[in-house]
Amino acid sequence: MSEETITLNVTRYRHEKDRAPFIQSYQVPYREDWVVLDALNHIKDELDGTLSYRWSCRMGVCGSCGMMVNGEPKLTCSAFLRDYRPGEIRVEPLENFPVIRDLVIDMSGFMDKLTSVQPWIIREKEKPVSEGEYLQTPDQLDAYQQYSQCINCLLCYSACPIFGLETDFIGPAAIALAYRYNLDSRDEGSHRRNDVITDVNGVWECTFVGECSVVCPKHVDPAAAIQKLKVETVSGMVRGFLMPWSRK
Amino acid sequence: MEKEMIVNRPDNSKMYHPHMPTAWWFRKWSYFLFMLRELTSVFIAVFLVVYLFQIYHITQGADAYWEIAGQFRSGGWIAFHGVALIFAIYHSLSWFKTAAVILTPRVGGWMVPPWMVVALHIAAWLAASAAVLMLYVLI
Ligand code: SF4
Ligand code: FES
């Protein structure tokens, strides 16, 4: 009996050869427990070693295997072939990003944005190690934990049409991570981050399409972080206007 | 001295730079609904201008008001108000959905679920509409 197969239509782009991306079809064995990433690895190992794509952990942790699967941003290590059978599967690089090669996108713009929001704990003055850790209660941890689950997979950027139109927009993940540190009881750097995220390319670019939160594989809900930051910014401005002495 | 980080960046000229198609909002149902929500604001804005215009005429006396009110009985204006009403309801519901995202109130240790936040907003909306209707009936 012949082995069951499934067709993967994969976007190829090699700058030295191609003026624009094109689709290449591959027949791969169908396995009940295979994900799209397994099928790509099969192509790479058995059919065409020139295919380029990113991956690492194969368990939804590293965030490197994000691609468009049948037009939806997905972690390919979590997208099962069985969910797309009997149809064909279209695999494309994440939308809204420049393509370096085949399915590999350029992340450097995102890395710059991420750095600009300073996603680390900022202290006005570090206490000496001899004074021990900065303690935190479970409630204080709870306040930001959801936003700390981000794996930088960039699915949210790919789903965001505003980012597609305005690539300078700091975007969902970077803003959610800024908010995560703003909410951290050990942090004292929110005013520094807010200077960036409330600026022209920050939260006000967002018109709340909401798709970033829909596609997020870690339930970070970046759309909520952005809307909450908008409300906090406005209420902070009003408070600062009515009670100037309350300004930090 | 702080060390400068050396970052290797891919050559921009060798990359493929995709562009958003003009009709991007037809590609997904959620994008289309988003654009529709934006469009509703235009209708609501026009309705509000018309409403202010009518209020202004009330201040000019009953005759002035009824004269202008008569002009709003045409089929075109009735159709406009029908569409504006549907859009206003859609816009309001989408705002309540937004409120459920922004407001995550806690009662003790319990977080009020988003559907309840939406339900409370709708209840307040219906109460306010009923109060306006009562005023209209009483006056
Ligand atoms: S917010 Fe979610 S979708 Fe966006 S990068 Fe982080 S994990 Fe990925
Ligand atoms: S390979 Fe690491 S998240 Fe998919």
GROMACS .gro file of N, CA and C in nm, chain A residues 161-215:
model
  165
  161PRO      N    1  -0.225   4.460   1.133
  161PRO     CA    2  -0.220   4.538   1.009
  161PRO      C    3  -0.160   4.677   1.031
  162ILE      N    4  -0.172   4.727   1.154
  162ILE     CA    5  -0.116   4.860   1.180
  162ILE      C    6   0.036   4.855   1.167
  163PHE      N    7   0.097   4.749   1.219
  163PHE     CA    8   0.242   4.732   1.204
  163PHE      C    9   0.278   4.713   1.057
  164GLY      N   10   0.192   4.643   0.984
  164GLY     CA   11   0.217   4.623   0.841
  164GLY      C   12   0.219   4.755   0.765
  165LEU      N   13   0.134   4.849   0.811
  165LEU     CA   14   0.125   4.979   0.743
  165LEU      C   15   0.228   5.077   0.797
  166GLU      N   16   0.254   5.068   0.929
  166GLU     CA   17   0.345   5.162   0.995
  166GLU      C   18   0.454   5.082   1.065
  167THR      N   19   0.558   5.050   0.992
  167THR     CA   20   0.658   4.958   1.049
  167THR      C   21   0.739   5.021   1.162
  168ASP      N   22   0.724   5.153   1.183
  168ASP     CA   23   0.794   5.216   1.297
  168ASP      C   24   0.720   5.192   1.429
  169PHE      N   25   0.596   5.147   1.420
  169PHE     CA   26   0.517   5.118   1.540
  169PHE      C   27   0.595   5.019   1.629
  170ILE      N   28   0.611   5.053   1.754
  170ILE     CA   29   0.690   4.967   1.844
  170ILE      C   30   0.629   4.827   1.850
  171GLY      N   31   0.497   4.822   1.846
  171GLY     CA   32   0.430   4.694   1.828
  171GLY      C   33   0.395   4.620   1.955
  172PRO      N   34   0.312   4.515   1.940
  172PRO     CA   35   0.249   4.448   2.055
  172PRO      C   36   0.346   4.386   2.156
  173ALA      N   37   0.439   4.303   2.110
  173ALA     CA   38   0.522   4.230   2.207
  173ALA      C   39   0.613   4.324   2.285
  174ALA      N   40   0.676   4.419   2.216
  174ALA     CA   41   0.768   4.509   2.286
  174ALA      C   42   0.692   4.593   2.389
  175ILE      N   43   0.571   4.636   2.353
  175ILE     CA   44   0.492   4.718   2.447
  175ILE      C   45   0.446   4.630   2.565
  176ALA      N   46   0.403   4.507   2.534
  176ALA     CA   47   0.360   4.417   2.643
  176ALA      C   48   0.476   4.390   2.739
  177LEU      N   49   0.596   4.377   2.685
  177LEU     CA   50   0.711   4.351   2.773
  177LEU      C   51   0.746   4.476   2.854
  178ALA      N   52   0.731   4.594   2.793
  178ALA     CA   53   0.753   4.717   2.869
  178ALA      C   54   0.654   4.723   2.985
  179TYR      N   55   0.530   4.689   2.956
  179TYR     CA   56   0.425   4.692   3.059
  179TYR      C   57   0.456   4.592   3.169
  180ARG      N   58   0.507   4.475   3.127
  180ARG     CA   59   0.543   4.371   3.225
  180ARG      C   60   0.643   4.426   3.328
  181TYR      N   61   0.743   4.502   3.281
  181TYR     CA   62   0.841   4.556   3.376
  181TYR      C   63   0.785   4.674   3.453
  182ASN      N   64   0.697   4.752   3.391
  182ASN     CA   65   0.631   4.861   3.464
  182ASN      C   66   0.552   4.808   3.582
  183LEU      N   67   0.493   4.688   3.563
  183LEU     CA   68   0.407   4.632   3.668
  183LEU      C   69   0.488   4.559   3.776
  184ASP      N   70   0.616   4.540   3.753
  184ASP     CA   71   0.697   4.463   3.847
  184ASP      C   72   0.728   4.548   3.971
  185SER      N   73   0.693   4.496   4.087
  185SER     CA   74   0.709   4.573   4.211
  185SER      C   75   0.856   4.608   4.239
  186ARG      N   76   0.949   4.535   4.177
  186ARG     CA   77   1.092   4.562   4.202
  186ARG      C   78   1.147   4.671   4.111
  187ASP      N   79   1.067   4.712   4.015
  187ASP     CA   80   1.117   4.804   3.912
  187ASP      C   81   1.092   4.950   3.949
  188GLU      N   82   1.185   5.037   3.905
  188GLU     CA   83   1.167   5.182   3.927
  188GLU      C   84   1.188   5.259   3.798
  189GLY      N   85   1.169   5.193   3.685
  189GLY     CA   86   1.205   5.257   3.558
  189GLY      C   87   1.089   5.286   3.465
  190SER      N   88   0.964   5.285   3.518
  190SER     CA   89   0.850   5.299   3.426
  190SER      C   90   0.853   5.434   3.353
  191HIS      N   91   0.898   5.541   3.421
  191HIS     CA   92   0.898   5.672   3.353
  191HIS      C   93   0.990   5.671   3.231
  192ARG      N   94   1.100   5.594   3.240
  192ARG     CA   95   1.192   5.586   3.126
  192ARG      C   96   1.127   5.511   3.009
  193ARG      N   97   1.061   5.399   3.044
  193ARG     CA   98   0.996   5.321   2.939
  193ARG      C   99   0.879   5.398   2.879
  194ASN      N  100   0.802   5.466   2.967
  194ASN     CA  101   0.684   5.537   2.917
  194ASN      C  102   0.720   5.648   2.819
  195ASP      N  103   0.839   5.708   2.838
  195ASP     CA  104   0.882   5.810   2.741
  195ASP      C  105   0.883   5.752   2.600
  196VAL      N  106   0.918   5.625   2.589
  196VAL     CA  107   0.927   5.561   2.457
  196VAL      C  108   0.790   5.510   2.412
  197ILE      N  109   0.721   5.439   2.502
  197ILE     CA  110   0.598   5.373   2.456
  197ILE      C  111   0.478   5.467   2.444
  198THR      N  112   0.489   5.587   2.499
  198THR     CA  113   0.377   5.682   2.479
  198THR      C  114   0.415   5.786   2.373
  199ASP      N  115   0.529   5.769   2.311
  199ASP     CA  116   0.572   5.860   2.205
  199ASP      C  117   0.497   5.827   2.074
  200VAL      N  118   0.531   5.896   1.966
  200VAL     CA  119   0.454   5.882   1.840
  200VAL      C  120   0.443   5.740   1.787
  201ASN      N  121   0.546   5.660   1.806
  201ASN     CA  122   0.540   5.523   1.753
  201ASN      C  123   0.493   5.421   1.857
  202GLY      N  124   0.440   5.472   1.967
  202GLY     CA  125   0.402   5.384   2.077
  202GLY      C  126   0.255   5.348   2.076
  203VAL      N  127   0.198   5.344   2.196
  203VAL     CA  128   0.062   5.290   2.213
  203VAL      C  129  -0.044   5.359   2.128
  204TRP      N  130  -0.023   5.489   2.096
  204TRP     CA  131  -0.129   5.562   2.026
  204TRP      C  132  -0.141   5.522   1.880
  205GLU      N  133  -0.042   5.450   1.830
  205GLU     CA  134  -0.052   5.397   1.693
  205GLU      C  135  -0.159   5.287   1.687
  206CYS      N  136  -0.180   5.220   1.800
  206CYS     CA  137  -0.270   5.104   1.804
  206CYS      C  138  -0.416   5.149   1.798
  207THR      N  139  -0.490   5.091   1.704
  207THR     CA  140  -0.633   5.122   1.694
  207THR      C  141  -0.718   5.002   1.737
  208PHE      N  142  -0.655   4.910   1.807
  208PHE     CA  143  -0.723   4.796   1.868
  208PHE      C  144  -0.795   4.707   1.769
  209VAL      N  145  -0.717   4.655   1.677
  209VAL     CA  146  -0.772   4.551   1.589
  209VAL      C  147  -0.790   4.423   1.672
  210GLY      N  148  -0.694   4.400   1.762
  210GLY     CA  149  -0.709   4.289   1.859
  210GLY      C  150  -0.654   4.155   1.812
  211GLU      N  151  -0.610   4.148   1.685
  211GLU     CA  152  -0.563   4.019   1.632
  211GLU      C  153  -0.434   3.971   1.700
  212CYS      N  154  -0.355   4.063   1.753
  212CYS     CA  155  -0.229   4.024   1.820
  212CYS      C  156  -0.260   3.927   1.933
  213SER      N  157  -0.364   3.959   2.010
  213SER     CA  158  -0.398   3.872   2.124
  213SER      C  159  -0.460   3.741   2.077
  214VAL      N  160  -0.531   3.745   1.964
  214VAL     CA  161  -0.594   3.622   1.913
  214VAL      C  162  -0.487   3.520   1.874
  215VAL      N  163  -0.380   3.566   1.809
  215VAL     CA  164  -0.280   3.471   1.757
  215VAL      C  165  -0.172   3.435   1.858
   0.00000   0.00000   0.00000
